[in-house]
PDB file of C-alpha atoms in Angstrom:
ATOM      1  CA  UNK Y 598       7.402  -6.529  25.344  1.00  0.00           C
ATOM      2  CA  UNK Y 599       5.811  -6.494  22.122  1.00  0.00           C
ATOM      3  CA  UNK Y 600       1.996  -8.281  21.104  1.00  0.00           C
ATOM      4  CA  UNK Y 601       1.711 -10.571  17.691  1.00  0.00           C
ATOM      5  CA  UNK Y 602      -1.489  -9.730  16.153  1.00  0.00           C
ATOM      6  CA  UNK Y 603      -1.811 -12.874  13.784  1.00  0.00           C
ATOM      7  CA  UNK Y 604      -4.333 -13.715  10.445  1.00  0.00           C
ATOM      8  CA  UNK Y 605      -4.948 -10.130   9.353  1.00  0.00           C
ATOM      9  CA  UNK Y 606      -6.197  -9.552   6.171  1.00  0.00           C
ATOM     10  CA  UNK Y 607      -3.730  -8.278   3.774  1.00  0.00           C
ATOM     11  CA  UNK Y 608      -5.179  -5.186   3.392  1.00  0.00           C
ATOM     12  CA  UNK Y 609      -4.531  -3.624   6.979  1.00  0.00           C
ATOM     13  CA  UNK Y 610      -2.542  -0.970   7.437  1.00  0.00           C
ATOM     14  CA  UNK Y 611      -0.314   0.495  10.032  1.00  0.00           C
ATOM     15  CA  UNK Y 612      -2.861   2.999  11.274  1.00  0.00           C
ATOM     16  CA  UNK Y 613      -6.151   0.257  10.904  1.00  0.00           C
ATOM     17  CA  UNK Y 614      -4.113  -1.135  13.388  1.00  0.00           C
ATOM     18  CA  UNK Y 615      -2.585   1.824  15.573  1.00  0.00           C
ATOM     19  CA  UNK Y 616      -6.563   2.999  15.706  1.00  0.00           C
ATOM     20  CA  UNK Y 617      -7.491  -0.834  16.727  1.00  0.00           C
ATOM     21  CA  UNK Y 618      -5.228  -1.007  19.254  1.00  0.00           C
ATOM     22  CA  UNK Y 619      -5.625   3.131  20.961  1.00  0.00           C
ATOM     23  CA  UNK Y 620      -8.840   1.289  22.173  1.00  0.00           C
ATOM     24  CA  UNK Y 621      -6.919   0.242  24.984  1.00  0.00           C
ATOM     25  CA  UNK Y 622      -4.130   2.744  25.580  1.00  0.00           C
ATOM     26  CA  UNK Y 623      -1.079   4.007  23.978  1.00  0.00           C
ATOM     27  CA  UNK Y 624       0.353   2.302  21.027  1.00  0.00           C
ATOM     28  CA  UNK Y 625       4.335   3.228  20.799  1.00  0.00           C
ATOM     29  CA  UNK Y 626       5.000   1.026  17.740  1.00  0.00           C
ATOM     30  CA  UNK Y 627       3.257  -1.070  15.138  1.00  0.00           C
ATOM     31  CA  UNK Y 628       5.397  -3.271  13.218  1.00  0.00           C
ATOM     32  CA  UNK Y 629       3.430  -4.829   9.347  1.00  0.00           C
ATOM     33  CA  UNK Y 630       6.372  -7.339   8.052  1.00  0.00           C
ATOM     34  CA  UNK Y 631       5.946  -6.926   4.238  1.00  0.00           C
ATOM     35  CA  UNK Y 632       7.024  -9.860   1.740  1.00  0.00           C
ATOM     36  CA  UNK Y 633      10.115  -8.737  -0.039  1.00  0.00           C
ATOM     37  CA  UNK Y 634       9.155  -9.767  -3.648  1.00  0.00           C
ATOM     38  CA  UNK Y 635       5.317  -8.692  -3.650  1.00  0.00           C
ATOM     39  CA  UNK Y 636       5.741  -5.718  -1.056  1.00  0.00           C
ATOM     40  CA  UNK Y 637       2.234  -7.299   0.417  1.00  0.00           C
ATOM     41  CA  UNK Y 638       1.839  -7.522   4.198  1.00  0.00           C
ATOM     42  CA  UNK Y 639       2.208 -10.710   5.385  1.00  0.00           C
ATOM     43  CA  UNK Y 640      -0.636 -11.590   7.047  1.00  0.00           C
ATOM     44  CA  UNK Y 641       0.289 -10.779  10.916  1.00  0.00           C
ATOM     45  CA  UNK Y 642       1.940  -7.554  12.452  1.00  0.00           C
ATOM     46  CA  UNK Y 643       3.761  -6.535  15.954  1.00  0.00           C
ATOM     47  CA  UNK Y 644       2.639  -3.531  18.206  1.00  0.00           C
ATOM     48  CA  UNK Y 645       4.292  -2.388  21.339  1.00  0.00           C
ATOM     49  CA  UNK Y 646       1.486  -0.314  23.604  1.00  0.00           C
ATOM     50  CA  UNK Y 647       3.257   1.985  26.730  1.00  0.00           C
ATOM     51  CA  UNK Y 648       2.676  -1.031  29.527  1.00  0.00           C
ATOM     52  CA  UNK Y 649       2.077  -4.706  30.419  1.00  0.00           C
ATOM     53  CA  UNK Y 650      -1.215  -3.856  31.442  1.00  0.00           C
ATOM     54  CA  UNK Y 651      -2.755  -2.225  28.690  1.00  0.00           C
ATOM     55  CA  UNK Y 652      -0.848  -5.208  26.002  1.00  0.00           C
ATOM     56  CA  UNK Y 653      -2.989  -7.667  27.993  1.00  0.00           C
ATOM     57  CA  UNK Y 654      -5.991  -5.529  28.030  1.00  0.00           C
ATOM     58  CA  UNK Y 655      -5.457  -5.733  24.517  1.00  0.00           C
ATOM     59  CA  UNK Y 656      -4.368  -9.312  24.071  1.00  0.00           C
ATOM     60  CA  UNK Y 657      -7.933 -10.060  26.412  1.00  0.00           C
ATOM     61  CA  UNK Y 658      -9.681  -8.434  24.077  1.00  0.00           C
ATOM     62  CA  UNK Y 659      -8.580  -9.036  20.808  1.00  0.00           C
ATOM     63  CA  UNK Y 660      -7.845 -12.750  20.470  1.00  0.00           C
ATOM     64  CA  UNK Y 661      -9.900 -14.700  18.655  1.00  0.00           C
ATOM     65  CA  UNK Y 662     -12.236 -11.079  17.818  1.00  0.00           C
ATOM     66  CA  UNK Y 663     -13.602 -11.153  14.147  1.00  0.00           C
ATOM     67  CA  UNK Y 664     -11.811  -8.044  12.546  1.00  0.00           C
ATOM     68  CA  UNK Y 665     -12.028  -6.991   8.749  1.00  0.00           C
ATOM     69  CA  UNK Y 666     -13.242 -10.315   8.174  1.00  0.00           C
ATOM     70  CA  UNK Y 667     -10.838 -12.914   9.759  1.00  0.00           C
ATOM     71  CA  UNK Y 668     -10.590 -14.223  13.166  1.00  0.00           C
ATOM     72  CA  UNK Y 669      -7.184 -12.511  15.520  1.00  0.00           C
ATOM     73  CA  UNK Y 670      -4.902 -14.320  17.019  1.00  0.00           C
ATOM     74  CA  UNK Y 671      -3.255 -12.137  18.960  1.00  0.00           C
ATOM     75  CA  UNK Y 672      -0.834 -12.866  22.263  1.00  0.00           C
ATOM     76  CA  UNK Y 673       2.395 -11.602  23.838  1.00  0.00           C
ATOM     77  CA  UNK Y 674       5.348 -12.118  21.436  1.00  0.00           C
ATOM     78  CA  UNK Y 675       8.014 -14.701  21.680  1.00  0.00           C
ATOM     79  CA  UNK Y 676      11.744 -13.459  21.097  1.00  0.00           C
ATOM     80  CA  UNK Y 677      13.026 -14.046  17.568  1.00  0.00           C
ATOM     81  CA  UNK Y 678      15.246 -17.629  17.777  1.00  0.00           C
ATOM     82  CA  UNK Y 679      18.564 -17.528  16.281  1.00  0.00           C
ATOM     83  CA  UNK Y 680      19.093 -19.686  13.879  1.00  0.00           C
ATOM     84  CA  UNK Y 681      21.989 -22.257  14.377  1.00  0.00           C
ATOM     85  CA  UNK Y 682      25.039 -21.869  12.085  1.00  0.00           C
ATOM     86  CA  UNK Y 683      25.297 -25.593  12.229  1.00  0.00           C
ATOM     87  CA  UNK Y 684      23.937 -26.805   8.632  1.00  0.00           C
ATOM     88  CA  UNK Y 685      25.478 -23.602   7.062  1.00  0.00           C
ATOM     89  CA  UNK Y 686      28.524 -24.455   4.480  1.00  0.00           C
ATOM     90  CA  UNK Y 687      27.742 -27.784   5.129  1.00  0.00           C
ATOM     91  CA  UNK Y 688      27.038 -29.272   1.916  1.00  0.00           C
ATOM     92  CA  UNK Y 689      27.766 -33.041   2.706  1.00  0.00           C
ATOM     93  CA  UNK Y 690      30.499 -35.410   1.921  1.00  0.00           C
ATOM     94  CA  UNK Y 691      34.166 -35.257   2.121  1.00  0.00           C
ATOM     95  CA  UNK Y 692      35.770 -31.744   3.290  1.00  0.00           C
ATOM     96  CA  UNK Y 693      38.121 -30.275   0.915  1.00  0.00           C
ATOM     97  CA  UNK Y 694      40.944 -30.452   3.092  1.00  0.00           C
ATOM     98  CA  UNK Y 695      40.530 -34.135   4.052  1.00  0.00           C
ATOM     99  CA  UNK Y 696      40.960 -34.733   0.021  1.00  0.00           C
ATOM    100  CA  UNK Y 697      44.457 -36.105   0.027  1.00  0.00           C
ATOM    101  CA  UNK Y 698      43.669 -37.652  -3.906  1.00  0.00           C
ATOM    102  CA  UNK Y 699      47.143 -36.845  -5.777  1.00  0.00           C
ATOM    103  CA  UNK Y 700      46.235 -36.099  -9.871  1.00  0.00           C
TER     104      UNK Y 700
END
């Protein structure tokens, strides 16, 4: 299981937040989603500590905590939803093989 650490300032780094996070055990991983056009962070991050109980030590202490001047939110994350291929293609109106017009 992983923790969201949301509304970080966009100048955090990796190990701001590896160092953060040590308070409370091991971190394995620390994920910092950049935007693809600006290479910026984008404002929240994922780390992964070594167990359950030291990600909700973490989570317990953390959310809602004023750090480099913005308020945390920070709590276990949800798995990524997959996105439904229904709308894709789709472009509305008649399908190209239902167009029986004869020029």
């Amino acid at each position: 299981m992983s923790i969201y650490v949301g509304n970080l300032s966009y100048q955090v780094t990796e190990e701001d937040l590896k160092q953060a996070f040590a308070e409370y055990g091991t971190v394995n991983r620390v994920q910092l989603p950049t935007d693809r056009e600006t290479g910026r962070p984008r404002g929240f991050a994922f780390v992964e500590m070594e167990s359950d109980t030291q990600e909700q030590a973490a989570i317990d202490a953390l959310d809602g905590a004023e750090w480099m001047g913005r308020d945390l939110k920070v709590n276990k994350a949800k798995p990524r939803e997959e996105k439904s291929g229904s709308s894709r293609g789709s472009w509305g109106g008649a399908s190209p093989r239902r167009n029986n017009n004869r020029y």
